C-alpha positions in Angstrom: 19.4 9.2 -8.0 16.6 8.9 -10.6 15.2 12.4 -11.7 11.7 13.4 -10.4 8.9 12.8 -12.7 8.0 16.4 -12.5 11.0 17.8 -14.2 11.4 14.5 -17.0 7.8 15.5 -18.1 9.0 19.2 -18.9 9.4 20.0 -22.4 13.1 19.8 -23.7 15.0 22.8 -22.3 12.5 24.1 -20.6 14.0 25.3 -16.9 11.0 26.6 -15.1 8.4 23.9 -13.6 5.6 23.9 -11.4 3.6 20.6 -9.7 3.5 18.9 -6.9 5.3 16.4 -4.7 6.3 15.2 -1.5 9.0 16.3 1.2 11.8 13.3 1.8 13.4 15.9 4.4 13.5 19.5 5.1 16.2 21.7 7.1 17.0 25.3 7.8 20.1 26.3 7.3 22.3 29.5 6.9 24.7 30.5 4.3 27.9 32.3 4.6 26.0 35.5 5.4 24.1 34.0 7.8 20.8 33.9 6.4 18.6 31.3 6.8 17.8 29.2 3.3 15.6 25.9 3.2 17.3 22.5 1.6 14.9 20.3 0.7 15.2 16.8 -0.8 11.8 16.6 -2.6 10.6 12.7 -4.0 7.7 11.9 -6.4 7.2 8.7 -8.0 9.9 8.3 -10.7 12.7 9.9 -8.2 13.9 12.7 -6.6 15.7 15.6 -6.4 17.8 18.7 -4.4 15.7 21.8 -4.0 16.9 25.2 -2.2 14.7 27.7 -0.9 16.4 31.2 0.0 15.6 33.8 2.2 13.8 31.4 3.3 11.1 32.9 6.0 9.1 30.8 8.5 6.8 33.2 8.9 6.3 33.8 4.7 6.9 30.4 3.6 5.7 28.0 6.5 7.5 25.1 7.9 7.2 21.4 6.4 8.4 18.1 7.3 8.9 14.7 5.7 6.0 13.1 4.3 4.1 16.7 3.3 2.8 16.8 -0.3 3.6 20.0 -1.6 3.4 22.7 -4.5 6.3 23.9 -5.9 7.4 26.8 -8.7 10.6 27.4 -9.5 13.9 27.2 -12.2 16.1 24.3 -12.5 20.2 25.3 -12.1 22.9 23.2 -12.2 25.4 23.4 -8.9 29.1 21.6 -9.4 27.6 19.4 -12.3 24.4 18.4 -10.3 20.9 19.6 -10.9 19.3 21.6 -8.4 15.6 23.3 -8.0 15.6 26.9 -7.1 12.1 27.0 -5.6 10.4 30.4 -6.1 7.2 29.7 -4.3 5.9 26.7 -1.9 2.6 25.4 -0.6 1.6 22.5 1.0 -1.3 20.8 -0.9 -4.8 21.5 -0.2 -8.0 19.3 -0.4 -9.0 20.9 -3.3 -5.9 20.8 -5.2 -7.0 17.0 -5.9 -3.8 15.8 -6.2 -3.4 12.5 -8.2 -0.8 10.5 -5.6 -0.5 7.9 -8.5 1.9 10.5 -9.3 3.8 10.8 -6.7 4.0 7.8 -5.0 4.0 3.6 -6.3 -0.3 3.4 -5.3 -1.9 0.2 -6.2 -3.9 0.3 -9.3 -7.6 0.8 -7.9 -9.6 3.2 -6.8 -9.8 2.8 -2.9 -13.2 4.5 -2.4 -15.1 2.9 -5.0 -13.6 -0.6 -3.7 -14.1 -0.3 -0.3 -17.4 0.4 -1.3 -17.5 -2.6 -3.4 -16.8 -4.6 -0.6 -19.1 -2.9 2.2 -21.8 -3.8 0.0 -20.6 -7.4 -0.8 -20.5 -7.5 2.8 -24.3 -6.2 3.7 -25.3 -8.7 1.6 -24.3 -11.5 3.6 -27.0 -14.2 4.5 -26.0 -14.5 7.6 -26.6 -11.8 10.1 -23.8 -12.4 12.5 -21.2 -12.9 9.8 -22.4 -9.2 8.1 -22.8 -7.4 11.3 -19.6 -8.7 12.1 -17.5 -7.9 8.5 -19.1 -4.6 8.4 -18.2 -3.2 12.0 -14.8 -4.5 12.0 -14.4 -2.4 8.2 -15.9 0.4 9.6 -13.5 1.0 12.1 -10.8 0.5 10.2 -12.1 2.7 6.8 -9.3 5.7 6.8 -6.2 2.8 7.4 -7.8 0.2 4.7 -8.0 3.5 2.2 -4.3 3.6 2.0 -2.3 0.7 4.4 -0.3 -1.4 2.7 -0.4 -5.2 2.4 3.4 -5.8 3.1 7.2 -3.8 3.8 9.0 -5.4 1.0 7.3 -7.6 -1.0 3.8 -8.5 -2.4 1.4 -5.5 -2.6 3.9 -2.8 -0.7 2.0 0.6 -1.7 -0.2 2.8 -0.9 -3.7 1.0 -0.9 -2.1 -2.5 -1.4 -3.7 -4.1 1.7 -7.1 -3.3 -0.4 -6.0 -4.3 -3.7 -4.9 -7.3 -2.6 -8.3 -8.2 -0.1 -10.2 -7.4 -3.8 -8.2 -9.4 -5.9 -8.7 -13.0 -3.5 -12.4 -12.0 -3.6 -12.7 -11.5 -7.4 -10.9 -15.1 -7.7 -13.1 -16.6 -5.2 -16.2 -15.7 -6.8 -15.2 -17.4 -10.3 -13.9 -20.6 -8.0 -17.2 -20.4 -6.2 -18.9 -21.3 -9.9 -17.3 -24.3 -10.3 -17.8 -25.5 -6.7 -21.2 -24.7 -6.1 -21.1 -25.9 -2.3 -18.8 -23.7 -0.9 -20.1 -21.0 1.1 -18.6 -17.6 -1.0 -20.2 -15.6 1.9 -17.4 -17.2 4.4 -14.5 -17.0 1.8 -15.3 -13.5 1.4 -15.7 -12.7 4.9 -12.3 -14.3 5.5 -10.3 -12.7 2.3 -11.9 -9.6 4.1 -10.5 -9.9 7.1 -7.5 -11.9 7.2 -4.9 -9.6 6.8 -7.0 -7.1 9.1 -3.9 -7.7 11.7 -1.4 -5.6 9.3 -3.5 -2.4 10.0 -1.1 -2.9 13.1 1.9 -4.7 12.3 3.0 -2.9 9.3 3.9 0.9 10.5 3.3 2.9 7.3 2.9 6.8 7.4 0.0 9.5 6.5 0.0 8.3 2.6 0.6 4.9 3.2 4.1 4.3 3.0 5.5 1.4 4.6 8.2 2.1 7.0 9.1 -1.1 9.6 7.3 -3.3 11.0 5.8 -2.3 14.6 6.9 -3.8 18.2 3.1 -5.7 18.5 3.9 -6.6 15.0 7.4 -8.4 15.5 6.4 -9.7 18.7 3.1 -11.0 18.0 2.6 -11.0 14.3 -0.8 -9.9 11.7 -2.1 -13.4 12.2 -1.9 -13.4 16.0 -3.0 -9.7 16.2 -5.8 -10.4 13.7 -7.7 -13.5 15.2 -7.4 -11.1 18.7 -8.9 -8.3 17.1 -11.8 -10.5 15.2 -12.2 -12.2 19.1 -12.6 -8.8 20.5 -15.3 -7.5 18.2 -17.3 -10.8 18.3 -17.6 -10.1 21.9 -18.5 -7.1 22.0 -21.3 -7.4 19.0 -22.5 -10.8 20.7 -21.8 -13.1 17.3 -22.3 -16.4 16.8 -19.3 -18.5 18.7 -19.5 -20.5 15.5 -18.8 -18.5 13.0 -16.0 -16.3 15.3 -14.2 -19.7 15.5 -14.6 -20.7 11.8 -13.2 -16.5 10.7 -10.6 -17.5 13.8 -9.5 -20.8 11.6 -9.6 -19.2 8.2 -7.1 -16.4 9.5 -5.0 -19.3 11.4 -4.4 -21.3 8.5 -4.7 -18.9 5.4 -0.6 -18.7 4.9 -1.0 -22.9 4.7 1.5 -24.4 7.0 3.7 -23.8 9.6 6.9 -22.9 8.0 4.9 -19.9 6.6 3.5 -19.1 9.9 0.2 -20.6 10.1 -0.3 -22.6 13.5 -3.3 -24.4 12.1 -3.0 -25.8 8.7 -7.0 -25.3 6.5 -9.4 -27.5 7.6 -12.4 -26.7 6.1 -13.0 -26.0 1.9 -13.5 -22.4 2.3 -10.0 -22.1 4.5 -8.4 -24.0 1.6 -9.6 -21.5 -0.8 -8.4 -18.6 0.9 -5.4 -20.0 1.7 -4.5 -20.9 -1.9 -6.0 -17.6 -3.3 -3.7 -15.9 -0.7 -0.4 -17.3 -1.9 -1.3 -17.3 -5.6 -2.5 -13.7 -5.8 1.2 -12.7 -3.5 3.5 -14.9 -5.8 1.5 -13.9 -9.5 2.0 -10.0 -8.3 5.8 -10.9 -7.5 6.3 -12.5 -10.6 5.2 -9.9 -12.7 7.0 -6.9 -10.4 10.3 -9.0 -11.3 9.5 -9.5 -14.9 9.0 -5.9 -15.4 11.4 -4.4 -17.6 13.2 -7.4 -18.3 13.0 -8.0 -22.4 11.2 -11.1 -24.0 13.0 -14.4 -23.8 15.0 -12.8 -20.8 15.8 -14.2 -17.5 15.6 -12.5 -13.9 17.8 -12.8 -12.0 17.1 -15.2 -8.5 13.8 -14.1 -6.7 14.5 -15.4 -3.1 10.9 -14.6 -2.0 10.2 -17.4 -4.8 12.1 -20.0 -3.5 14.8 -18.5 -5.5 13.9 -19.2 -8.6 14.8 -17.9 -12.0 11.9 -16.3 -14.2 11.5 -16.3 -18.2 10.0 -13.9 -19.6 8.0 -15.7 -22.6 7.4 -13.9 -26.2 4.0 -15.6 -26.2 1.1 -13.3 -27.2 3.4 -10.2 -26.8 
């Protein structure tokens, strides 16, 4: 296993560290006097690592289960050629720790609040009423999940806050495309890139932080796109909106993955479902390229990405 990032930051020989991280799994067990001890496998963002806490006492030290961010002190000790953390005192995190889960978990680079903030205002400020009222409810509800969710399992965007950081990056795109096409609507593009992934809030099972697990029964059975043009027909009844514009946001989330052997019933049929669409698939292949090309050296091939129709990638020297 790779070492935690907490211990490879210590400085060299140092044995005693202190920080936080997150609990992979927890369990009480006795030793051969019969008292109770707590073995902890304990994961931040770099890897993980063994952790014992003896005389361990419910009552004194609490109980913890995976997924808890934690605070730990203790000494590192090596048991039959393997590290191990002899934890000396444990917390679980508080609010006003402000922990930085960069640090402990792979977090999409952006800062959720200020961008959904971003986009709730890019959203208030669309022309059209029923298209805003619309956008806006729909990210209400869904505010605490679109913090952290992820977009995806396995592949594009699969960390905490990647269902965001991908919705932002489409947008961002579209508004440059939007310059050089003046008559496309960047109100409806937007709206779409908004919402058309809105369906994974319930298909992808991720925990607490944001950490995909599985894909839910809805979500196998019915899949985001199905469960996403539902959800945007549920709200536009209940808000009154404009059958037109539910049934163009219905099309745009239909047809945004292209064609049918990617899953879209309904291939684009309007310019600003094009856009999308295209935007979609660029933005998921550009962040797989670059996730395989990491750490591979200049003029250096990966080795077959099937998720990119198994190709090959070089890794150029030019501009580095």
């Amino acid at each position: 296993m790779s070492r935690m990032r907490l211990l490879n930051t210590l400085p060299e020989g140092t044995l005693r560290f202190e920080g936080f991280c997150i609990v992979k799994s927890a369990d009480v067990r006795q030793n051969k006097n019969g008292t109770d001890y707590l073995d902890l496998v304990l994961t931040d963002c770099e890897g993980e690592g063994i952790a014992k806490l003896w005389d361990y006492s419910r009552e004194l030290h609490g109980t913890y289960t995976p997924g808890d961010v934690i605070k730990v002190r203790g000494t590192i000790n090596m048991f039959r050629d393997a590290e191990q953390l002899k934890i000396e005192k444990i917390r679980p995190a508080a609010e006003e720790d402000e922990v930085d889960m960069s640090l402990l978990l792979p977090c999409a680079p952006i800062d959720p609040e200020a961008v959904y903030d971003e986009l709730y205002r890019l959203a208030e400020d669309f022309r059209n009423e029923d298209l805003r009222r619309l956008v806006t409810y729909l990210m209400r509800q869904h505010k605490e999940q679109l913090l952290i969710h992820p977009a995806a399992v396995k592949l594009h965007h699969a960390t905490r806050g990647g269902l965001l950081h991908h919705t932002s990056t489409i947008i961002s795109m579209a508004k440059g495309i939007a310059k050089n096409y003046p008559a496309l609507n960047l109100d409806l593009i937007c709206a779409g890139a908004i919402l058309h992934d809105i369906g994974k809030l319930r298909e992808i099972e991720a925990s607490a932080l944001g950490i995909p697990s599985g894909y839910s029964t809805e979500g196998n059975l019915l899949g985001h796109i199905t469960m996403g043009v539902n959800e945007i027909v549920q709200a536009a009844d209940l808000l009154e909106i404009d059958p037109e514009i539910t049934m163009l946001l219905q099309h745009m989330l239909l047809s945004h993955h292209g064609a049918p052997e990617f899953g879209s019933p309904k291939y684009p049929m309007f310019p600003e479902a094009e856009v999308l669409s295209e935007l979609d698939l660029l933005d998921s292949r550009l962040y797989e390229m670059y996730a395989a090309l990491e750490g591979i050296q200049p003029r250096g091939f990966t080795e077959r990405q099937w998720a990119l129709d198994n190709r090959q990638l070089f890794k150029h020297s030019f501009g580095c």
